[in-house]
Short mmCIF file of C-alpha atoms and ligand atoms in Angstrom, two decimals:
data_model
loop_
_atom_site.label_atom_id
_atom_site.label_comp_id
_atom_site.label_asym_id
_atom_site.label_seq_id
_atom_site.Cartn_x
_atom_site.Cartn_y
_atom_site.Cartn_z
CA MET A 1 -22.21 -35.35 -29.54
CA PRO A 2 -20.97 -37.83 -31.23
CA PRO A 3 -17.24 -36.45 -33.15
CA PRO A 4 -17.29 -36.71 -37.06
CA SER A 5 -15.80 -39.40 -38.85
CA ASN A 6 -12.56 -38.59 -39.26
CA ARG A 7 -12.31 -37.26 -35.09
CA LEU A 8 -9.44 -35.31 -35.34
CA CYS A 9 -9.24 -32.50 -32.67
CA VAL A 10 -6.28 -30.66 -32.11
CA HIS A 11 -5.81 -28.02 -28.85
CA THR A 12 -5.36 -24.56 -29.16
CA ALA A 13 -2.26 -24.99 -26.99
CA THR A 14 -0.62 -26.96 -30.09
CA THR A 15 -1.05 -23.65 -32.30
CA LYS A 16 -0.52 -21.61 -29.58
CA PRO A 17 0.50 -18.00 -31.42
CA TRP A 18 -2.92 -18.24 -32.85
CA SER A 19 -5.93 -16.71 -31.27
CA LEU A 20 -9.20 -18.24 -30.10
CA ASP A 21 -10.37 -16.58 -34.04
CA GLU A 22 -7.48 -17.64 -35.96
CA CYS A 23 -8.06 -21.33 -34.93
CA PHE A 24 -11.75 -21.43 -35.73
CA ALA A 25 -10.52 -19.61 -39.13
CA GLU A 26 -7.88 -22.31 -39.91
CA TYR A 27 -8.98 -25.19 -38.25
CA PRO A 28 -12.03 -26.41 -40.89
CA LYS A 29 -9.43 -25.92 -43.38
CA GLN A 30 -7.33 -28.44 -42.70
CA GLY A 31 -9.74 -31.19 -41.91
CA VAL A 32 -9.81 -30.82 -38.15
CA SER A 33 -13.46 -31.62 -36.48
CA GLY A 34 -12.49 -30.62 -32.87
CA ILE A 35 -11.53 -28.15 -30.57
CA SER A 36 -10.33 -27.92 -27.17
CA ILE A 37 -9.88 -24.63 -26.08
CA TRP A 38 -6.98 -23.37 -23.34
CA ARG A 39 -8.63 -21.32 -20.90
CA GLN A 40 -5.82 -18.41 -22.18
CA THR A 41 -7.26 -18.09 -25.61
CA LEU A 42 -10.78 -17.02 -23.83
CA GLU A 43 -9.14 -13.63 -22.21
CA GLY A 44 -11.19 -10.54 -22.95
CA ARG A 45 -13.62 -12.44 -25.11
CA VAL A 46 -17.52 -12.79 -24.47
CA LEU A 47 -17.52 -16.57 -23.73
CA ALA A 48 -21.34 -17.03 -24.27
CA ASP A 49 -20.50 -16.57 -27.70
CA VAL A 50 -17.62 -18.78 -27.94
CA GLN A 51 -20.15 -21.87 -28.61
CA ARG A 52 -21.22 -20.36 -31.44
CA GLN A 53 -18.90 -19.09 -33.14
CA ALA A 54 -17.28 -22.68 -32.82
CA ILE A 55 -20.50 -24.05 -34.56
CA ASP A 56 -20.64 -21.20 -37.14
CA ALA A 57 -16.83 -22.49 -37.60
CA GLY A 58 -18.00 -26.09 -38.17
CA LEU A 59 -16.21 -26.93 -35.21
CA GLN A 60 -17.38 -29.33 -31.85
CA VAL A 61 -15.56 -27.72 -28.52
CA VAL A 62 -14.02 -31.18 -26.75
CA SER A 63 -12.35 -29.58 -23.54
CA LEU A 64 -11.61 -26.60 -21.79
CA CYS A 65 -8.36 -27.02 -20.53
CA ARG A 66 -7.64 -26.96 -17.71
CA GLY A 67 -8.26 -27.35 -14.38
CA GLY A 68 -6.57 -28.89 -11.22
CA PHE A 69 -3.87 -28.06 -9.65
CA PHE A 70 -5.39 -28.57 -5.92
CA PRO A 71 -2.35 -29.72 -3.35
CA ALA A 72 -1.11 -26.56 -2.09
CA LEU A 73 1.11 -25.64 1.60
CA SER A 74 -1.83 -23.08 3.26
CA GLN A 75 -5.81 -24.44 3.35
CA THR A 76 -6.03 -20.80 1.50
CA ALA A 77 -4.59 -21.91 -1.07
CA ARG A 78 -6.24 -25.05 -1.90
CA GLN A 79 -9.69 -23.08 -1.03
CA ALA A 80 -8.72 -20.83 -3.88
CA ALA A 81 -7.68 -23.73 -6.48
CA ILE A 82 -11.03 -25.25 -5.74
CA ASP A 83 -12.35 -21.92 -6.12
CA ASP A 84 -10.74 -21.50 -9.31
CA ASN A 85 -12.17 -25.06 -10.59
CA ARG A 86 -15.10 -23.93 -10.15
CA LEU A 87 -14.99 -21.27 -12.16
CA ALA A 88 -13.55 -22.97 -15.12
CA ILE A 89 -16.72 -25.67 -14.43
CA GLU A 90 -18.57 -22.55 -14.91
CA GLN A 91 -16.80 -21.28 -18.10
CA ALA A 92 -17.07 -24.64 -19.68
CA GLN A 93 -20.47 -25.15 -19.54
CA THR A 94 -20.92 -21.92 -21.02
CA ILE A 95 -18.56 -22.13 -24.13
CA GLY A 96 -20.61 -25.93 -24.53
CA ALA A 97 -17.03 -27.76 -23.53
CA PRO A 98 -18.28 -31.32 -22.08
CA VAL A 99 -15.24 -31.63 -20.54
CA VAL A 100 -12.91 -30.42 -17.70
CA VAL A 101 -9.08 -31.88 -18.16
CA LEU A 102 -7.90 -31.68 -14.89
CA VAL A 103 -3.23 -31.39 -14.30
CA CYS A 104 -3.83 -32.37 -10.61
CA GLY A 105 -1.05 -30.18 -8.92
CA ALA A 106 1.96 -31.22 -7.07
CA VAL A 107 3.84 -29.08 -4.80
CA PRO A 108 8.00 -29.24 -4.31
CA GLY A 109 8.45 -30.39 -0.81
CA GLN A 110 4.88 -31.93 0.53
CA SER A 111 5.16 -35.58 0.30
CA LEU A 112 3.33 -37.39 -2.95
CA GLN A 113 0.87 -38.99 -0.57
CA GLU A 114 -0.38 -35.54 0.59
CA SER A 115 -0.39 -34.06 -2.70
CA ARG A 116 -2.36 -37.30 -4.11
CA LYS A 117 -5.40 -36.85 -1.19
CA GLN A 118 -5.34 -32.97 -1.48
CA ILE A 119 -5.82 -33.83 -5.12
CA ALA A 120 -9.05 -36.23 -4.05
CA ASP A 121 -10.22 -33.89 -1.07
CA GLY A 122 -10.15 -31.17 -4.06
CA ILE A 123 -11.65 -32.93 -6.40
CA ALA A 124 -14.27 -34.16 -4.27
CA ALA A 125 -15.24 -30.79 -3.43
CA VAL A 126 -16.20 -29.51 -7.21
CA LEU A 127 -17.87 -32.78 -8.00
CA PRO A 128 -21.48 -31.41 -6.57
CA VAL A 129 -20.73 -28.25 -9.19
CA ALA A 130 -19.50 -30.62 -12.28
CA GLN A 131 -22.64 -32.22 -12.04
CA GLN A 132 -24.91 -29.44 -11.94
CA ALA A 133 -23.27 -28.15 -14.95
CA GLY A 134 -23.31 -31.42 -16.59
CA VAL A 135 -19.77 -31.29 -17.64
CA LYS A 136 -17.34 -34.50 -16.63
CA LEU A 137 -13.70 -33.64 -14.73
CA ALA A 138 -10.76 -35.87 -16.84
CA ILE A 139 -7.93 -36.37 -14.33
CA GLU A 140 -5.17 -36.89 -16.39
CA PRO A 141 -2.17 -38.63 -15.13
CA LEU A 142 0.98 -36.94 -16.16
CA HIS A 143 4.21 -38.18 -16.57
CA PRO A 144 6.61 -38.76 -13.38
CA MET A 145 8.96 -36.57 -14.57
CA TYR A 146 6.47 -33.81 -13.13
CA CYS A 147 5.47 -35.20 -10.11
CA ASP A 148 7.27 -32.50 -8.55
CA ASP A 149 5.11 -29.88 -9.33
CA ARG A 150 2.64 -30.21 -11.46
CA SER A 151 1.15 -33.70 -11.07
CA ALA A 152 1.53 -36.03 -8.27
CA VAL A 153 -1.24 -38.68 -10.47
CA ASN A 154 1.23 -40.18 -12.62
CA THR A 155 -0.27 -43.61 -13.63
CA MET A 156 -3.41 -45.15 -15.37
CA LYS A 157 -3.76 -46.96 -11.82
CA GLN A 158 -3.40 -43.67 -9.41
CA ALA A 159 -5.93 -42.13 -11.52
CA ASN A 160 -8.70 -45.51 -11.63
CA ALA A 161 -7.98 -45.96 -7.95
CA ILE A 162 -9.05 -41.85 -7.33
CA CYS A 163 -12.19 -42.55 -9.52
CA ASP A 164 -12.80 -45.83 -7.29
CA ALA A 165 -12.05 -43.63 -4.00
CA LEU A 166 -14.80 -40.97 -4.95
CA GLY A 167 -17.64 -44.08 -5.43
CA SER A 168 -16.94 -43.66 -9.34
CA PRO A 169 -19.03 -40.98 -10.25
CA SER A 170 -19.94 -40.52 -14.09
CA HIS A 171 -18.94 -37.68 -14.27
CA LEU A 172 -15.53 -38.25 -13.56
CA GLY A 173 -13.11 -39.28 -16.08
CA ILE A 174 -9.94 -39.84 -16.86
CA ALA A 175 -7.62 -38.52 -19.99
CA LEU A 176 -4.94 -40.21 -21.39
CA ASP A 177 -2.42 -38.11 -22.82
CA VAL A 178 0.18 -41.24 -24.92
CA TYR A 179 3.09 -38.60 -23.59
CA HIS A 180 2.62 -38.82 -20.37
CA VAL A 181 1.86 -43.30 -20.11
CA TRP A 182 3.18 -44.26 -23.36
CA TRP A 183 6.48 -46.27 -20.95
CA ASP A 184 4.01 -47.73 -18.22
CA PRO A 185 3.89 -51.51 -19.02
CA ASP A 186 0.29 -51.77 -17.09
CA LEU A 187 -1.13 -49.96 -19.74
CA GLN A 188 -2.96 -51.88 -21.52
CA GLU A 189 -4.50 -53.47 -18.72
CA GLN A 190 -5.61 -50.12 -16.54
CA ILE A 191 -7.52 -49.02 -19.91
CA ALA A 192 -9.38 -52.06 -19.90
CA ILE A 193 -10.22 -51.38 -16.53
CA ALA A 194 -11.13 -47.99 -17.25
CA GLY A 195 -12.87 -49.08 -20.17
CA ARG A 196 -15.06 -50.96 -18.10
CA ALA A 197 -16.05 -48.20 -15.79
CA ASP A 198 -16.47 -46.29 -18.91
CA ARG A 199 -14.32 -43.71 -17.24
CA LEU A 200 -12.29 -42.70 -20.85
CA THR A 201 -12.44 -39.55 -21.97
CA ALA A 202 -10.09 -38.08 -23.22
CA PHE A 203 -7.21 -39.18 -25.53
CA HIS A 204 -4.68 -36.64 -26.39
CA ILE A 205 -1.31 -37.87 -28.85
CA CYS A 206 2.08 -36.17 -29.83
CA ASP A 207 4.84 -38.14 -29.85
CA TRP A 208 7.53 -38.53 -27.26
CA LYS A 209 11.60 -37.37 -29.08
CA THR A 210 14.80 -39.06 -28.67
CA PRO A 211 16.61 -36.37 -27.41
CA THR A 212 13.91 -34.54 -25.63
CA THR A 213 15.60 -31.35 -24.93
CA ASP A 214 13.26 -29.23 -23.08
CA LEU A 215 10.63 -31.59 -20.28
CA LEU A 216 7.46 -29.01 -21.43
CA ASN A 217 8.07 -27.89 -24.90
CA ASP A 218 9.75 -30.02 -27.17
CA ARG A 219 6.74 -32.94 -27.78
CA GLY A 220 6.58 -34.08 -31.63
CA LEU A 221 4.73 -34.44 -34.16
CA MET A 222 2.84 -37.90 -34.16
CA GLY A 223 5.50 -40.49 -35.76
CA GLU A 224 8.57 -38.32 -34.93
CA GLY A 225 9.16 -40.36 -31.63
CA CYS A 226 8.88 -43.53 -30.33
CA ILE A 227 5.61 -43.81 -28.88
CA PRO A 228 3.69 -46.19 -30.19
CA ILE A 229 0.19 -44.31 -30.75
CA GLN A 230 -1.19 -46.88 -32.80
CA GLN A 231 -1.24 -49.56 -30.02
CA ILE A 232 -2.37 -47.30 -28.12
CA ASN A 233 -5.21 -46.22 -29.99
CA GLN A 234 -6.52 -49.87 -30.47
CA TRP A 235 -6.69 -50.31 -26.70
CA MET A 236 -8.16 -47.41 -26.40
CA GLU A 237 -10.73 -48.60 -29.11
CA GLN A 238 -11.06 -51.98 -27.78
CA ALA A 239 -11.82 -50.67 -24.51
CA GLY A 240 -14.76 -48.60 -26.10
CA PHE A 241 -13.41 -45.30 -26.33
CA THR A 242 -14.62 -43.71 -29.64
CA GLY A 243 -14.09 -39.80 -29.21
CA PHE A 244 -12.16 -37.78 -30.77
CA ARG A 245 -8.30 -38.19 -31.25
CA GLU A 246 -7.20 -35.01 -29.79
CA VAL A 247 -3.23 -33.68 -30.84
CA GLU A 248 -1.95 -31.71 -28.53
CA ILE A 249 1.85 -30.77 -29.20
CA PHE A 250 3.96 -28.07 -27.08
CA SER A 251 6.99 -27.21 -28.69
CA ASN A 252 9.41 -24.33 -29.45
CA GLN A 253 9.88 -25.90 -32.55
CA TRP A 254 6.58 -26.04 -34.01
CA TRP A 255 5.86 -23.14 -32.65
CA ALA A 256 8.05 -20.86 -34.41
CA LEU A 257 7.41 -21.99 -38.00
CA ASP A 258 4.37 -20.99 -40.22
CA GLN A 259 0.92 -22.41 -38.51
CA ARG A 260 -0.87 -22.71 -41.62
CA GLU A 261 2.37 -25.33 -42.53
CA PHE A 262 2.58 -26.45 -39.05
CA LEU A 263 -1.40 -27.83 -38.82
CA LYS A 264 -0.90 -29.60 -42.63
CA ARG A 265 1.82 -31.44 -41.16
CA ILE A 266 -0.31 -32.07 -38.26
CA GLN A 267 -3.17 -33.29 -40.94
CA ALA A 268 -0.48 -35.33 -42.80
CA SER A 269 0.77 -37.48 -40.16
CA TYR A 270 -2.67 -38.11 -38.65
CA ILE A 271 -3.95 -39.30 -41.65
CA ASP A 272 -0.75 -41.59 -41.78
CA HIS A 273 -1.93 -43.32 -38.36
CA PHE A 274 -5.64 -43.43 -38.88
CA GLY A 275 -6.43 -43.32 -42.24
ZN1 ZN B 1 -2.69 -33.89 -22.69
#
């Protein structure tokens, strides 16, 4: 289903203090038309009802966050990760999410090269499940500051290489998050390559603050930092991307405020950037 014209999606993690019901009730009031659902918000819910609840609220389910974390020091732990990714794919299918975002994983004390091999092996193991379920997997390259324990895939080039190595299957794509890749001198070229291979699956936006006081939870609202968001958006569109722009902000500062007020700020900033 194509997104409505404003293409504004918000991640439930952006308004972390809210339950999924609160997100369903509040997002449409601020012009939000898509929702990316984090698995934590599904705990204790009847998954079969979620898609209908989203539609009734006027929201498209854009993705399920998240799967991945494939590398591990033991075979048992790697298998557990594969099993969890199978479960994530099943959950996505049940709630009508067309995409599962993959934060690929890394293990301190294991070489990045070995972690990347285990990531490719892990994705290969769950690809048939994704295909069967009609769910697309989206590799999200993470900023290199997370390469110790969150992801050994840190650039669009590496994500493109994994897609190539696995035979470029149609249900494997890439989630581009401006926070993670804005610094990359090859970004425009790698977006174009991904676009030609029809891999541009998700587009996450926020901003990079100076100084950043917390490596995980100090992301900025669009306009608060130095990421050339409109430039990257233009490269995405030139490469053929027409999907939602997903606001994904982890911020202790914004979570501490009234989330309704925060959502109003998100909408205003989004309109500032994209009209
Ligand atoms: Zn992201």
